[in-house]
Coordinates of C-alpha atoms and ligand atoms in Angstrom, one line a residue:
M16 CA 75.2 54.3 41.3
T17 CA 78.5 52.5 41.2
K18 CA 79.0 50.9 44.5
P19 CA 82.5 51.9 45.9
S20 CA 84.7 48.8 45.8
Q21 CA 88.3 48.2 46.6
D22 CA 90.0 48.6 43.1
W23 CA 93.4 48.8 44.6
D24 CA 95.3 49.0 47.9
P25 CA 97.6 52.1 48.2
T26 CA 99.5 50.4 51.1
A27 CA 100.0 46.9 49.4
A28 CA 103.6 45.8 49.5
D29 CA 103.9 45.8 45.7
V30 CA 102.6 49.4 45.5
L31 CA 104.8 50.6 48.3
S32 CA 108.0 49.0 46.9
N33 CA 107.8 51.3 43.9
Q34 CA 105.0 53.8 44.1
V35 CA 105.9 55.6 40.9
A36 CA 105.7 52.4 38.8
A37 CA 102.5 51.3 40.6
Y38 CA 100.8 54.6 39.8
D39 CA 101.9 54.4 36.2
E40 CA 100.3 51.0 36.0
M41 CA 97.1 52.2 37.7
R42 CA 96.8 55.2 35.3
L43 CA 96.7 52.8 32.4
R44 CA 94.6 50.0 33.9
C45 CA 92.2 51.8 36.2
P46 CA 92.6 55.6 36.1
V47 CA 89.8 56.3 38.6
A48 CA 90.2 53.7 41.3
H49 CA 88.5 53.3 44.7
S50 CA 90.2 52.4 47.9
E51 CA 89.2 52.6 51.6
L52 CA 92.1 54.8 52.5
L53 CA 92.0 57.4 49.6
G54 CA 88.5 57.3 48.3
W55 CA 88.5 57.7 44.5
S56 CA 92.1 58.1 43.4
L57 CA 92.5 60.1 40.1
F58 CA 95.6 59.1 38.2
R59 CA 95.1 61.0 34.9
H60 CA 96.3 64.6 34.4
E61 CA 92.9 65.5 32.8
D62 CA 90.9 64.4 35.8
V63 CA 93.2 66.0 38.4
A64 CA 93.1 69.3 36.4
R65 CA 89.3 69.2 36.2
V66 CA 89.0 68.7 39.9
I67 CA 91.3 71.5 41.0
A68 CA 89.6 74.0 38.7
D69 CA 86.1 73.3 40.1
T70 CA 86.1 74.3 43.8
E71 CA 82.3 74.2 43.9
T72 CA 82.0 70.6 43.1
F73 CA 85.2 69.5 44.8
S74 CA 85.6 71.0 48.2
N75 CA 88.7 71.3 50.3
V76 CA 86.8 70.9 53.5
V77 CA 87.7 67.2 53.9
S78 CA 87.8 67.0 57.7
T79 CA 86.3 68.4 60.8
H80 CA 89.7 69.7 61.7
R81 CA 90.0 73.3 60.4
S82 CA 93.1 73.6 58.3
V83 CA 94.3 77.1 57.2
P84 CA 94.1 77.8 54.3
N85 CA 94.2 74.4 52.6
G86 CA 91.1 73.0 54.3
M87 CA 88.9 75.9 53.2
D88 CA 86.9 76.8 50.1
P89 CA 86.3 80.3 48.6
P90 CA 85.3 82.8 49.8
E91 CA 86.6 81.9 53.3
H92 CA 89.8 80.5 51.7
T93 CA 90.4 83.7 49.7
A94 CA 90.5 86.0 52.7
Y95 CA 93.0 83.7 54.6
R96 CA 95.1 83.1 51.5
Q97 CA 95.4 86.8 50.8
A98 CA 96.4 87.5 54.4
I99 CA 99.2 84.9 54.5
E100 CA 100.5 85.0 51.0
P101 CA 102.8 88.0 51.4
Y102 CA 104.7 86.1 54.1
L103 CA 105.8 83.5 51.5
G104 CA 106.2 86.2 48.9
T105 CA 109.2 87.1 46.6
E106 CA 110.8 89.6 49.0
K107 CA 110.7 87.3 52.0
V108 CA 112.2 84.5 49.9
R109 CA 114.9 86.8 48.4
N110 CA 115.9 88.0 51.9
F111 CA 116.2 84.4 53.1
E112 CA 118.7 83.3 50.4
P113 CA 121.9 84.2 52.3
E114 CA 120.8 82.3 55.4
C115 CA 119.7 79.4 53.4
R116 CA 123.1 79.3 51.7
V117 CA 124.9 79.3 55.1
I118 CA 122.8 76.3 56.2
A119 CA 123.6 74.4 53.0
T120 CA 127.4 75.2 53.3
E121 CA 127.5 74.3 57.0
L122 CA 125.9 70.9 56.4
L123 CA 128.1 70.1 53.4
A124 CA 131.4 71.2 55.1
P125 CA 131.9 68.1 57.3
L126 CA 131.0 65.5 54.6
A127 CA 134.3 63.9 53.9
S128 CA 135.2 63.6 50.3
G129 CA 134.9 60.1 48.9
V130 CA 133.3 58.5 51.9
Q131 CA 129.8 57.0 51.5
I132 CA 127.1 59.0 53.3
D133 CA 123.4 58.6 53.6
F134 CA 122.4 61.8 51.9
M135 CA 118.9 61.9 53.5
D136 CA 120.4 61.9 57.1
A137 CA 123.5 63.9 56.3
F138 CA 121.9 66.6 54.3
A139 CA 118.3 66.5 52.9
V140 CA 116.4 66.1 56.2
P141 CA 118.5 68.5 58.3
F142 CA 118.6 71.0 55.5
A143 CA 114.8 71.0 55.2
V144 CA 114.2 71.2 58.9
R145 CA 116.8 73.9 59.6
C146 CA 115.6 76.0 56.6
Q147 CA 112.0 75.9 57.8
C148 CA 112.9 76.8 61.4
A149 CA 115.2 79.6 60.2
F150 CA 112.6 81.0 57.8
L151 CA 110.1 81.2 60.6
G152 CA 112.6 82.7 63.1
W153 CA 112.5 79.6 65.3
P154 CA 115.6 78.5 67.3
E155 CA 117.6 75.6 65.7
A156 CA 116.8 73.5 68.8
L157 CA 113.1 73.3 67.6
G158 CA 114.3 71.3 64.6
A159 CA 114.4 68.0 66.6
P160 CA 110.7 68.1 67.8
V161 CA 109.6 69.2 64.3
R162 CA 111.4 66.2 62.8
E163 CA 109.9 63.9 65.3
W164 CA 106.3 65.2 64.7
T165 CA 106.8 64.9 60.9
R166 CA 107.8 61.2 61.4
R167 CA 105.0 60.3 63.7
N168 CA 102.5 62.2 61.6
R169 CA 103.6 60.2 58.5
D170 CA 103.1 56.9 60.4
A171 CA 99.6 57.9 61.6
V172 CA 98.5 58.9 58.0
L173 CA 99.8 55.5 56.7
T174 CA 97.8 53.6 59.3
A175 CA 94.8 56.0 59.1
D176 CA 95.1 56.3 62.9
R177 CA 92.7 59.2 63.6
A178 CA 93.3 59.1 67.4
M179 CA 97.0 59.3 66.9
L180 CA 96.6 62.2 64.3
A181 CA 94.5 64.1 66.8
E182 CA 97.0 63.4 69.6
I183 CA 99.9 64.7 67.4
A184 CA 97.8 67.8 66.5
R185 CA 97.1 68.5 70.2
E186 CA 100.7 68.2 71.1
F187 CA 101.7 70.5 68.3
E188 CA 99.1 73.0 69.3
T189 CA 100.4 73.0 72.9
F190 CA 103.9 73.5 71.6
I191 CA 103.0 76.4 69.3
V192 CA 100.8 78.1 71.9
G193 CA 103.8 78.0 74.3
L194 CA 105.9 79.6 71.6
L195 CA 103.3 82.3 70.9
D196 CA 102.9 83.0 74.7
E197 CA 106.6 83.4 75.1
R198 CA 106.7 85.9 72.3
R199 CA 103.7 87.8 73.8
R200 CA 105.5 88.0 77.1
H201 CA 108.6 89.3 75.5
A202 CA 106.9 91.5 72.9
G203 CA 109.1 94.5 72.2
D204 CA 111.8 92.9 74.1
V205 CA 113.6 89.7 72.8
A206 CA 110.9 88.9 70.3
G207 CA 112.4 90.4 67.2
D208 CA 110.6 91.1 63.9
D209 CA 110.8 87.6 62.5
L210 CA 108.1 85.9 60.4
T211 CA 106.4 84.3 63.4
T212 CA 105.8 87.6 65.2
E213 CA 104.7 89.2 61.9
L214 CA 102.2 86.4 61.4
M215 CA 100.9 86.9 64.9
R216 CA 99.9 90.5 63.8
V217 CA 98.0 89.4 60.7
Q218 CA 94.3 90.2 60.5
V219 CA 91.6 88.5 58.5
N220 CA 88.3 90.2 58.1
G221 CA 89.4 92.8 60.7
K222 CA 90.3 90.2 63.4
P223 CA 93.7 88.8 64.5
L224 CA 94.3 85.1 63.7
T225 CA 93.3 82.9 66.7
D226 CA 95.9 80.6 68.3
A227 CA 94.2 77.6 66.6
E228 CA 94.6 79.3 63.2
L229 CA 98.2 80.2 63.8
T230 CA 98.9 76.7 64.9
S231 CA 97.3 75.3 61.8
I232 CA 99.4 77.6 59.6
F233 CA 102.6 76.7 61.3
R234 CA 101.7 73.0 61.3
N235 CA 101.3 73.1 57.5
W236 CA 104.5 75.1 57.0
T237 CA 106.5 72.7 59.2
V238 CA 105.2 69.2 59.8
G239 CA 103.4 69.4 56.5
E240 CA 106.1 70.8 54.3
V241 CA 109.4 69.7 55.8
G242 CA 108.7 66.2 54.5
S243 CA 108.0 67.4 50.9
M244 CA 111.1 69.6 51.0
A245 CA 113.4 66.8 52.3
A246 CA 112.0 64.4 49.8
A247 CA 112.4 66.8 46.9
V248 CA 116.1 67.5 47.8
G249 CA 116.7 63.8 48.1
I250 CA 115.0 63.0 44.8
L251 CA 117.1 65.7 43.0
A252 CA 120.4 64.5 44.4
G253 CA 119.5 60.9 43.6
Q254 CA 118.7 61.8 40.0
I255 CA 121.8 63.8 39.4
A256 CA 124.0 61.1 41.0
R257 CA 122.6 58.7 38.3
A258 CA 123.0 61.1 35.4
P259 CA 126.7 62.2 35.1
E260 CA 126.0 64.0 31.9
L261 CA 123.2 66.2 33.4
Q262 CA 125.5 66.7 36.4
R263 CA 128.2 68.0 34.2
T264 CA 125.8 70.3 32.3
L265 CA 124.4 71.8 35.5
R266 CA 127.9 72.4 36.9
E267 CA 129.0 74.1 33.8
V268 CA 125.7 76.1 33.3
P269 CA 124.2 76.6 36.8
A270 CA 121.5 78.9 35.2
L271 CA 119.9 75.6 34.0
I272 CA 119.4 74.4 37.6
P273 CA 115.9 75.9 38.1
A274 CA 114.6 74.3 34.9
A275 CA 116.2 71.0 35.9
I276 CA 114.5 71.1 39.3
E277 CA 111.0 71.4 37.7
E278 CA 111.6 68.6 35.2
L279 CA 113.3 66.2 37.6
L280 CA 110.5 66.6 40.1
R281 CA 107.9 66.2 37.3
V282 CA 109.4 62.8 36.6
D283 CA 109.5 61.8 40.3
G284 CA 107.5 64.1 42.6
P285 CA 107.9 64.6 46.3
L286 CA 104.1 65.0 47.0
V287 CA 101.9 62.0 46.5
S288 CA 98.3 63.1 46.9
N289 CA 95.9 65.7 48.3
R290 CA 92.2 65.2 48.9
R291 CA 88.8 66.8 48.0
R292 CA 85.2 66.0 49.0
V293 CA 82.6 65.8 46.3
T294 CA 79.7 68.2 47.0
R295 CA 77.3 67.0 44.2
E296 CA 77.1 63.8 42.2
V297 CA 79.7 63.7 39.4
T298 CA 81.0 61.2 36.8
L299 CA 84.7 60.6 36.7
G300 CA 86.3 57.9 34.5
G301 CA 82.8 56.4 34.0
H302 CA 82.1 56.1 37.7
R303 CA 79.2 58.0 39.3
I304 CA 80.6 59.5 42.5
A305 CA 78.0 60.5 45.1
A306 CA 78.0 63.8 47.1
G307 CA 80.1 63.3 50.3
E308 CA 82.6 60.9 48.8
R309 CA 86.3 61.7 48.7
V310 CA 88.6 62.0 45.7
S311 CA 92.4 62.0 45.9
L312 CA 94.6 63.9 43.4
M313 CA 97.5 61.7 42.5
W314 CA 100.1 64.3 41.7
I315 CA 103.0 62.0 40.8
S316 CA 100.8 60.1 38.3
A317 CA 99.3 63.2 36.8
N318 CA 102.7 64.6 36.1
R319 CA 103.7 61.4 34.3
D320 CA 100.6 61.1 32.1
E321 CA 101.8 60.1 28.6
T322 CA 98.9 61.9 26.9
V323 CA 100.3 65.2 28.2
F324 CA 104.1 64.6 28.6
E325 CA 105.7 62.7 25.7
G326 CA 108.2 60.1 27.0
P327 CA 107.2 61.0 30.6
D328 CA 110.0 59.0 32.1
S329 CA 112.8 60.9 30.5
A330 CA 114.0 64.1 32.1
R331 CA 114.3 66.8 29.4
I332 CA 115.2 70.1 30.9
D333 CA 113.9 72.1 27.9
R334 CA 110.4 70.6 28.2
D335 CA 107.4 73.0 28.4
Q336 CA 106.5 72.9 32.1
R337 CA 103.2 74.8 31.7
P338 CA 101.0 71.6 32.1
S339 CA 103.0 70.4 35.1
L340 CA 101.0 70.1 38.3
L341 CA 104.1 69.9 40.5
W342 CA 102.7 72.9 42.5
G343 CA 99.0 72.2 41.9
A344 CA 96.9 74.9 40.1
G345 CA 94.0 77.2 40.7
V346 CA 93.2 78.8 44.0
H347 CA 95.1 76.3 46.1
V348 CA 98.3 76.4 44.0
C349 CA 101.3 76.2 46.3
P350 CA 102.1 79.5 47.9
G351 CA 105.4 78.1 49.1
A352 CA 106.7 77.3 45.6
G353 CA 109.0 80.3 45.6
L354 CA 110.5 79.3 48.9
A355 CA 110.8 75.7 47.9
R356 CA 112.4 76.6 44.6
L357 CA 115.0 78.8 46.4
E358 CA 115.9 76.1 48.9
M359 CA 116.3 73.4 46.1
R360 CA 118.3 75.7 43.9
V361 CA 120.6 76.7 46.8
A362 CA 121.0 73.0 47.8
L363 CA 122.0 72.0 44.3
E364 CA 124.2 74.9 43.7
A365 CA 126.1 74.2 46.9
L366 CA 126.3 70.5 46.2
L367 CA 127.6 70.9 42.6
S368 CA 130.1 73.6 43.5
T369 CA 131.4 71.8 46.6
F370 CA 131.9 68.4 45.0
D371 CA 133.3 67.5 41.5
Q372 CA 131.6 64.2 41.6
I373 CA 128.3 63.0 43.1
V374 CA 127.9 59.3 42.5
P375 CA 125.7 56.5 43.9
G376 CA 127.2 54.7 47.0
D377 CA 127.6 50.9 47.1
A378 CA 124.6 50.2 49.4
S379 CA 121.2 50.1 47.8
P380 CA 119.0 53.1 48.4
R381 CA 115.6 52.5 50.2
R382 CA 112.4 54.2 48.9
L383 CA 110.0 56.1 51.2
A384 CA 106.5 54.7 51.3
F385 CA 103.1 56.3 51.1
P386 CA 102.1 58.9 52.2
E387 CA 105.5 60.1 51.2
N388 CA 107.7 59.6 48.2
G389 CA 111.4 59.8 47.5
W390 CA 114.2 58.1 49.6
A391 CA 114.2 56.8 53.1
S392 CA 117.9 56.3 52.7
L393 CA 120.1 57.4 49.8
P394 CA 123.7 56.3 49.9
L395 CA 125.9 58.6 47.9
R396 CA 129.6 59.2 47.5
L397 CA 130.6 62.9 47.2
G398 CA 134.1 63.6 45.9
Ligands
LIG6 C1 108.9 70.7 46.8 C2 108.1 71.1 47.7 C3 106.7 71.4 47.6 C4 105.8 70.9 46.7 C5 106.0 69.9 45.6 C6 104.5 71.5 47.0 C7 103.3 71.2 46.3 C8 102.1 71.7 46.6 C9 100.8 71.4 45.9 C10 100.7 70.5 44.8 C11 99.8 72.1 46.6 C12 98.4 72.1 46.2 C13 97.6 71.2 47.1 C14 96.1 71.1 46.7 O1 95.6 71.6 45.7 O2 95.4 70.4 47.5 C15 100.4 72.9 47.7 C16 99.7 73.7 48.5 C17 100.3 74.3 49.6 N1 101.6 74.4 49.9 FE1 103.2 73.5 48.9 N2 104.6 72.3 48.1 C18 106.0 72.4 48.5 C19 106.5 73.1 49.5 C20 105.9 74.0 50.2 C21 106.5 74.9 51.2 C22 108.0 74.9 51.5 C23 105.5 75.6 51.8 C24 105.5 76.7 52.9 C25 106.3 76.9 53.7 C26 104.2 75.2 51.2 C27 103.0 75.7 51.6 C28 101.8 75.3 51.0 C29 100.5 75.7 51.5 C30 100.2 76.6 52.7 C31 99.5 75.1 50.6 C32 98.0 75.2 50.7 C33 97.6 76.4 49.8 C34 96.1 76.6 49.7 O3 95.3 75.8 50.1 O4 95.7 77.7 49.3 N3 104.5 74.3 50.2 N4 101.8 72.6 47.7

């Protein structure tokens, strides 16, 4: 058996300074690489696709903490997934579009033309937080704690601080249970028919979801996804600011925006990795991996694999997106993709129609580090 060794350090300064380039290099040099933090990282498209298709060998139950539905395997996963999927479905997403557009317009309105702004602070982060709160029917004031949890959660993942992760999870649970109790007290009164009250009525196998299950769902949809959404919106804005021709094309033919979103995020993705636990010995990239070990699906790298995407670094909006793993694949494929696509399309449409020019600012942008990707700060000039 190959003894796990430290083939790379996902938190080394040279990796964090440019994650995308570092993963490209790993894919070529050591495509199945072990590290203390991530277990076996899979950088090739082929390996990631194999793992997500085989839920028996690669389990999503990676922690003692029960995560709904992403920390579950079929058949338990199937029941929960079917129960919650409609709440992220086409109709819910379509109904949310007007509110989403109001949020985008309100955030862009005060951005003075020609003045340098940090796009992450001024738009991407508040847009993601406000959209998620509005989608769930939460008051805007809850945006601040959600933002704070997202930040602390990221720091705890980076330092693998289990005690801190548990503490944040506990705080979030107290917060959500308070929110649920308030709705129960006011049921039929001020608690309207928003998504949160609808989810409280969901049944799985004939039983209502427990508070712990509801907390887990809300945690994934907020603390888990606000970061990916903000990162995605920032990555898109940063890319179009550096590509004036693409910007012109999208302004002239807004119908191309959805295809551009998929391709720009294939080149530089917002989500770095997800985990699986191996249930029986397997061989990956010539390494024998024992039952119980962890593997990490390196999404950004898989989507830049040159054996699948010719010229992976160049954004071609007419590229065939079928092999893209931006949203994952198989039973855990992202159920929030429709909502995420809507929010990104609305953000780009609003940005491109409000400003004739979106250009990089004078200050240097700063990249986000693992476990996130994208921009920590993105100076842009909108004019
Ligand atoms: C640009 C933004 C997003 C990207 C790139 C993204 C990507 C992904 C990917 C790759 C997976 C598969 C993970 C795996 O196989 O382990 C996933 C799962 C998931 N996503 Fe997203 N996501 C995004 C936004 C969202 C949003 C906005 C929501 C909901 C509000 C959401 C909810 C979920 C859930 C609940 C799962 C777990 C599904 C399951 O295990 O069955 N995502 N996402």
